[in-house]
mmCIF file of C-alpha atoms in Angstrom:
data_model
loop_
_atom_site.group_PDB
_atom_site.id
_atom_site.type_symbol
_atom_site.label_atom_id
_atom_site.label_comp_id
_atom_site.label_asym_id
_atom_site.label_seq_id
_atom_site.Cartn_x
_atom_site.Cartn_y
_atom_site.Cartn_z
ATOM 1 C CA UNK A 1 33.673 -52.621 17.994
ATOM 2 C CA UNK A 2 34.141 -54.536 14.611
ATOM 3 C CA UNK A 3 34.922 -52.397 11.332
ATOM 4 C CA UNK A 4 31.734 -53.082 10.192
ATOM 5 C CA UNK A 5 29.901 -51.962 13.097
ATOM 6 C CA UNK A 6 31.347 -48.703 13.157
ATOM 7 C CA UNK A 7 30.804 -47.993 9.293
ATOM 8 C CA UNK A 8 26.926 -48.837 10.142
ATOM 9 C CA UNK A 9 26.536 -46.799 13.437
ATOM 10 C CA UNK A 10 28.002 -43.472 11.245
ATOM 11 C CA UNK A 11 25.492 -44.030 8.342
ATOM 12 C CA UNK A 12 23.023 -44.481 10.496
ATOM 13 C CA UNK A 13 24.394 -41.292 12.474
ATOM 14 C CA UNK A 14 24.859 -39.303 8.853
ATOM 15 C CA UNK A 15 21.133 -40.023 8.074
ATOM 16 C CA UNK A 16 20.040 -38.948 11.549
ATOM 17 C CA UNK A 17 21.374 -35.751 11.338
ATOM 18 C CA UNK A 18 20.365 -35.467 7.334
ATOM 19 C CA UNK A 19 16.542 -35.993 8.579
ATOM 20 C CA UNK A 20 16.835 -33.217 12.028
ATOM 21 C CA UNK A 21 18.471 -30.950 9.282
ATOM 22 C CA UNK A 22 15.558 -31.255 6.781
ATOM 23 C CA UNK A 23 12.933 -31.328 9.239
ATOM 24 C CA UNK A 24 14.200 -28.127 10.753
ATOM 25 C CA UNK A 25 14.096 -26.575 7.439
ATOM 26 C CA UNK A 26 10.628 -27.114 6.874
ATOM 27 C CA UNK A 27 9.538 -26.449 10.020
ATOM 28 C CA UNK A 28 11.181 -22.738 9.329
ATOM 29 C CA UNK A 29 9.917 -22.420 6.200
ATOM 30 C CA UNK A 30 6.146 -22.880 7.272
ATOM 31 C CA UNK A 31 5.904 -21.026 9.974
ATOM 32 C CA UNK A 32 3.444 -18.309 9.998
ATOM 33 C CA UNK A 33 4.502 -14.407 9.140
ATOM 34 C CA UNK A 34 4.656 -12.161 12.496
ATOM 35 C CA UNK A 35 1.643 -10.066 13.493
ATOM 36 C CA UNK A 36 -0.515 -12.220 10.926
ATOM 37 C CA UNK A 37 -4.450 -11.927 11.439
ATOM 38 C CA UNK A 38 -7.057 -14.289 10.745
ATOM 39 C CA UNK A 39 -8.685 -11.536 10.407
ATOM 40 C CA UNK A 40 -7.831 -8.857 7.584
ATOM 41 C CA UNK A 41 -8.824 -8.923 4.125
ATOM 42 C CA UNK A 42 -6.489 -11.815 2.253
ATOM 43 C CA UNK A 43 -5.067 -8.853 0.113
ATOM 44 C CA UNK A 44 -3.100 -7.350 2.812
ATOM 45 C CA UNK A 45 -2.618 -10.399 5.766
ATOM 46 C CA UNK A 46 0.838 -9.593 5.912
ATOM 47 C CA UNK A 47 3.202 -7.017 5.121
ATOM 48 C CA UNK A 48 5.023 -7.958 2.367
ATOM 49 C CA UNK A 49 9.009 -6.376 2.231
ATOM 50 C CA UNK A 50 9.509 -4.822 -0.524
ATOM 51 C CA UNK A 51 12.832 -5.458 -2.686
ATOM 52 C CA UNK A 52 15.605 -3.657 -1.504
ATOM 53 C CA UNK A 53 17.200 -3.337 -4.155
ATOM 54 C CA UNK A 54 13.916 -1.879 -6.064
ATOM 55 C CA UNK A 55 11.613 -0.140 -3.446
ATOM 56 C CA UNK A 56 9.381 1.072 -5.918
ATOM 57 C CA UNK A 57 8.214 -3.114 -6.769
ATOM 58 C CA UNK A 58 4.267 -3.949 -6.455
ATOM 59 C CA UNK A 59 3.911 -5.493 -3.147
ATOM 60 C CA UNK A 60 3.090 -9.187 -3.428
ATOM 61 C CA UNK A 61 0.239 -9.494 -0.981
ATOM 62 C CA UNK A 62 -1.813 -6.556 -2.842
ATOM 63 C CA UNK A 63 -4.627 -8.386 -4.682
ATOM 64 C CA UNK A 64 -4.851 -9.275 -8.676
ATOM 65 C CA UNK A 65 -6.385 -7.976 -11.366
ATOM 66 C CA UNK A 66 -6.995 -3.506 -12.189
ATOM 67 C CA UNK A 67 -6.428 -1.886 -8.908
ATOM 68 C CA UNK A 68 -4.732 0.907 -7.634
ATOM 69 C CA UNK A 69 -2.294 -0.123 -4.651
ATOM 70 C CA UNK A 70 -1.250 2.603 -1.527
ATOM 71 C CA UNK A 71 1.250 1.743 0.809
ATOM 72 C CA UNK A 72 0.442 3.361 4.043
ATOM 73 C CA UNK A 73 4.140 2.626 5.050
ATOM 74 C CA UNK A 74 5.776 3.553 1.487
ATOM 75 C CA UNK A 75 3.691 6.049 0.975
ATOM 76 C CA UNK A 76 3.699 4.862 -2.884
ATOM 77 C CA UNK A 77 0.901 4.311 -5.290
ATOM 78 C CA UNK A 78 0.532 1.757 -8.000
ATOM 79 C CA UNK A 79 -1.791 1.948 -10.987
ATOM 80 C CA UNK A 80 -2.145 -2.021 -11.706
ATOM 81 C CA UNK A 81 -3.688 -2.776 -15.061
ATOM 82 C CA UNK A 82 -4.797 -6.056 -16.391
ATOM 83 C CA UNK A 83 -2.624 -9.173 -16.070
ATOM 84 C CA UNK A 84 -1.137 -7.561 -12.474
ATOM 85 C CA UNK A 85 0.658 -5.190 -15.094
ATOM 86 C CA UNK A 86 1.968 -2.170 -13.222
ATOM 87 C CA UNK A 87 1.341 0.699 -15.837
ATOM 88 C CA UNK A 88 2.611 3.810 -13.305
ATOM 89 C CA UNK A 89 3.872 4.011 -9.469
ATOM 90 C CA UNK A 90 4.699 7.339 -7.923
ATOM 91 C CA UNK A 91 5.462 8.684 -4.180
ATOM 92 C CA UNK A 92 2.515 10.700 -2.408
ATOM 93 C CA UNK A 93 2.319 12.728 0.702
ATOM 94 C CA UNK A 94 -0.558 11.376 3.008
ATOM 95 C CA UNK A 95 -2.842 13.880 5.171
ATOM 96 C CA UNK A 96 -2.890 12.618 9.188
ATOM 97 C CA UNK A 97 -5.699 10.383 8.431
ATOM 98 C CA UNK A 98 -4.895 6.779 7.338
ATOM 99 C CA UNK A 99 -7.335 4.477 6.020
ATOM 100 C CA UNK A 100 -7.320 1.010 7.219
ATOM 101 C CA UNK A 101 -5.818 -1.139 5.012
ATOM 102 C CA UNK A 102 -8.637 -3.228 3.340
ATOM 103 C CA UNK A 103 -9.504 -3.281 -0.085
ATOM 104 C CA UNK A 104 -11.692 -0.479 -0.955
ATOM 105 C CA UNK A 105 -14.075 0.813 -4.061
ATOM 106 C CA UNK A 106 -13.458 4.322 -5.551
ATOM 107 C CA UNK A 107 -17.188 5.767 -4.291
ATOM 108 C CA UNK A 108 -16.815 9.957 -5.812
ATOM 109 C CA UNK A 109 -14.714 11.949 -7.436
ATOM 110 C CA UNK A 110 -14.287 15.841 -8.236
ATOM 111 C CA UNK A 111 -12.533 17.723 -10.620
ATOM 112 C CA UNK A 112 -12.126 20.666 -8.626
ATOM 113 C CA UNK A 113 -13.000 21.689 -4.618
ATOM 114 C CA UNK A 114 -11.203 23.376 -1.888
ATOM 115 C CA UNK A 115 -9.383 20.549 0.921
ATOM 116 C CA UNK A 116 -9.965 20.769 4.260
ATOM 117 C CA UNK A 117 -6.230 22.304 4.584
ATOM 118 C CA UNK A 118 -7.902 25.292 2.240
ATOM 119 C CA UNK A 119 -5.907 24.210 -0.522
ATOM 120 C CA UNK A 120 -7.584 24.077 -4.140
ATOM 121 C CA UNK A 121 -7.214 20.638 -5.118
ATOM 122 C CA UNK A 122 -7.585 18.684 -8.515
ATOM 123 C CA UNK A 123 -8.765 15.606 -9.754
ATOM 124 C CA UNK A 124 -9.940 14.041 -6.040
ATOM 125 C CA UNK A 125 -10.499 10.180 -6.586
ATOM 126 C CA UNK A 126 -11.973 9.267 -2.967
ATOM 127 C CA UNK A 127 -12.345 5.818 -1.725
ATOM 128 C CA UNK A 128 -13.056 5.476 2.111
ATOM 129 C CA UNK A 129 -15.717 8.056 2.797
ATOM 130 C CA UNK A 130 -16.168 7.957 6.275
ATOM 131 C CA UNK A 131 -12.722 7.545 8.489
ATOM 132 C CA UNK A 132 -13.436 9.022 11.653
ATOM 133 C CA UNK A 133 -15.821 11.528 9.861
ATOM 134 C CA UNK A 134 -13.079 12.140 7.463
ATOM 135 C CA UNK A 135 -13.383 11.548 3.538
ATOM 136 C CA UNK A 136 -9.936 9.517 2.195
ATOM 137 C CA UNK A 137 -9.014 9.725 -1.213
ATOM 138 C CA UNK A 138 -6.210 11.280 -3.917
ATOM 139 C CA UNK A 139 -5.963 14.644 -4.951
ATOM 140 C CA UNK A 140 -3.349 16.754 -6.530
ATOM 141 C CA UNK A 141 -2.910 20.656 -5.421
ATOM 142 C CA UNK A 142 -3.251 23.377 -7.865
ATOM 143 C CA UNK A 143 0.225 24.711 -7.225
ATOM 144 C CA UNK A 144 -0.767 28.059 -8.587
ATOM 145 C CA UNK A 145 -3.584 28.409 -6.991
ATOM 146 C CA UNK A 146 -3.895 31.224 -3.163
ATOM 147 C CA UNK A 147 -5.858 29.384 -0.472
ATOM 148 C CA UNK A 148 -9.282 30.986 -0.151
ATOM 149 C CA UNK A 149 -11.013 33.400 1.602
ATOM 150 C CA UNK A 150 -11.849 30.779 4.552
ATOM 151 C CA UNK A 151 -8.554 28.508 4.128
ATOM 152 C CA UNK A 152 -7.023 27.111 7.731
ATOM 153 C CA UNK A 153 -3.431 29.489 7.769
ATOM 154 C CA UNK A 154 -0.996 26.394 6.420
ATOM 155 C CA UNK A 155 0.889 27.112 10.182
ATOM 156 C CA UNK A 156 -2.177 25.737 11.538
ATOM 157 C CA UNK A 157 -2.751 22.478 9.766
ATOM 158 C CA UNK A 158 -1.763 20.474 12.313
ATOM 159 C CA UNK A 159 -5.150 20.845 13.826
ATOM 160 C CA UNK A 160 -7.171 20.309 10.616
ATOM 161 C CA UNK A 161 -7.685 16.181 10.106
ATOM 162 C CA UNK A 162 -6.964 15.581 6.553
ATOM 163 C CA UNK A 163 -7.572 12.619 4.620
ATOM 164 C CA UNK A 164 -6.523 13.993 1.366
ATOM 165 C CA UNK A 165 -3.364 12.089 0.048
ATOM 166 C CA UNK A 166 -1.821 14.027 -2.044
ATOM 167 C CA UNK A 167 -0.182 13.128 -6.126
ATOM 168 C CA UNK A 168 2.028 15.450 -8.183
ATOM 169 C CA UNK A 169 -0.162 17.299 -10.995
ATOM 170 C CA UNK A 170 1.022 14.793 -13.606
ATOM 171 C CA UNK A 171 0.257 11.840 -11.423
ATOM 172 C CA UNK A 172 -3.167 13.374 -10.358
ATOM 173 C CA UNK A 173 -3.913 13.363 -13.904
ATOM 174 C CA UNK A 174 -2.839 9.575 -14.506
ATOM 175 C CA UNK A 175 -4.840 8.793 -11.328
ATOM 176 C CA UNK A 176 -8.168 10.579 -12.787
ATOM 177 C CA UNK A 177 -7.784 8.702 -15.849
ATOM 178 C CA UNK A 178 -7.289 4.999 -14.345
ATOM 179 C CA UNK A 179 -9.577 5.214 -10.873
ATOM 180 C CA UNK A 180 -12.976 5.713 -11.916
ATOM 181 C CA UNK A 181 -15.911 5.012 -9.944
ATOM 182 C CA UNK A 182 -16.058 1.784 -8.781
ATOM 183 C CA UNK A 183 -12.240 1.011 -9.527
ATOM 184 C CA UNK A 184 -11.256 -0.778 -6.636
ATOM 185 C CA UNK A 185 -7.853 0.333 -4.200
ATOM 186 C CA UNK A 186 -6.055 -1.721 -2.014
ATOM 187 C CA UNK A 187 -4.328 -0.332 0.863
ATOM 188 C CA UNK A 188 -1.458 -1.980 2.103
ATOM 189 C CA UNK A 189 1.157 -1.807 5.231
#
């Protein structure tokens, strides 16, 4: 082969390999997420990983505008207010009944009742009201507060299907303030 010829035939290889090497990239980076549905609401199509270096981040694929946002997974709630600004986020202990994640509308609230564990509860903000004939929605436990008379022995809670998920006192309160009725929730993976 000639000089020349074999300068041409390694540009031409260099720019072969350039093109496979960019197509491959896009190719990867449009490929659909796993487990994706066609399906479920566009607020939760996917689960989103949080940040691992901040777990306690809004999840990206939870909706825009005033919302409140429960991870199922996390078991974390956000209170989003306008502008997608997240004003307070906070850990909560689920009952054994999930909600499926959708986006929901805050449909009753109480100030004060007895759960179905027999615990007197606080501030219940409830948003899916019929889960397998289970009400779901926040509540916080009145700490101080002796089951009553007909309360399920806590031993025996296991049996009793709970949908009540459940917010520190403080974080009740925050929740009672923000989710009013109508408010809408979006429930996430």
């Amino acid at each position: 082969m000639a000089p020349s010829s074999a300068g041409f035939v390694t540009a031409l290889t260099t720019a072969a390999l350039a093109t496979v090497g960019l197509l491959g990239y896009q190719a990867s980076t449009t490929v659909p997420a796993k487990n994706r549905t066609d399906s479920a609401p566009a607020a939760v199509t996917s689960k989103v990983p949080q940040h691992p270096k901040d777990p306690t981040a809004l999840p990206a694929a939870s909706g825009t505008g005033a919302r409140v946002v429960y991870s199922l997974d996390d078991d974390r709630v956000w209170l989003v207010g306008p502008g997608d600004a997240v004003t307070r986020t906070f850990k909560v202990t689920p009952g054994n009944v999930d909600p499926a994640p959708g986006v929901y509308a805050v449909s009753s609230r109480s100030n004060l009742i007895t759960g179905t564990d027999g615990i007197p509860v606080e501030h219940v903000v409830r948003f899916a009201s019929d889960v397998d004939g289970v009400a779901i929605g926040f509540s916080a436990a009145v700490r101080d507060a002796a089951p009553g008379p007909d309360a399920t022995p806590l031993a025996d809670t296991g049996t009793v299907r709970t949908g009540g998920i459940r917010e520190s006192r403080a974080d009740g309160d925050a929740m009672w303030t923000f989710a009013m009725i109508g408010a809408q929730v979006v429930v996430v993976h």
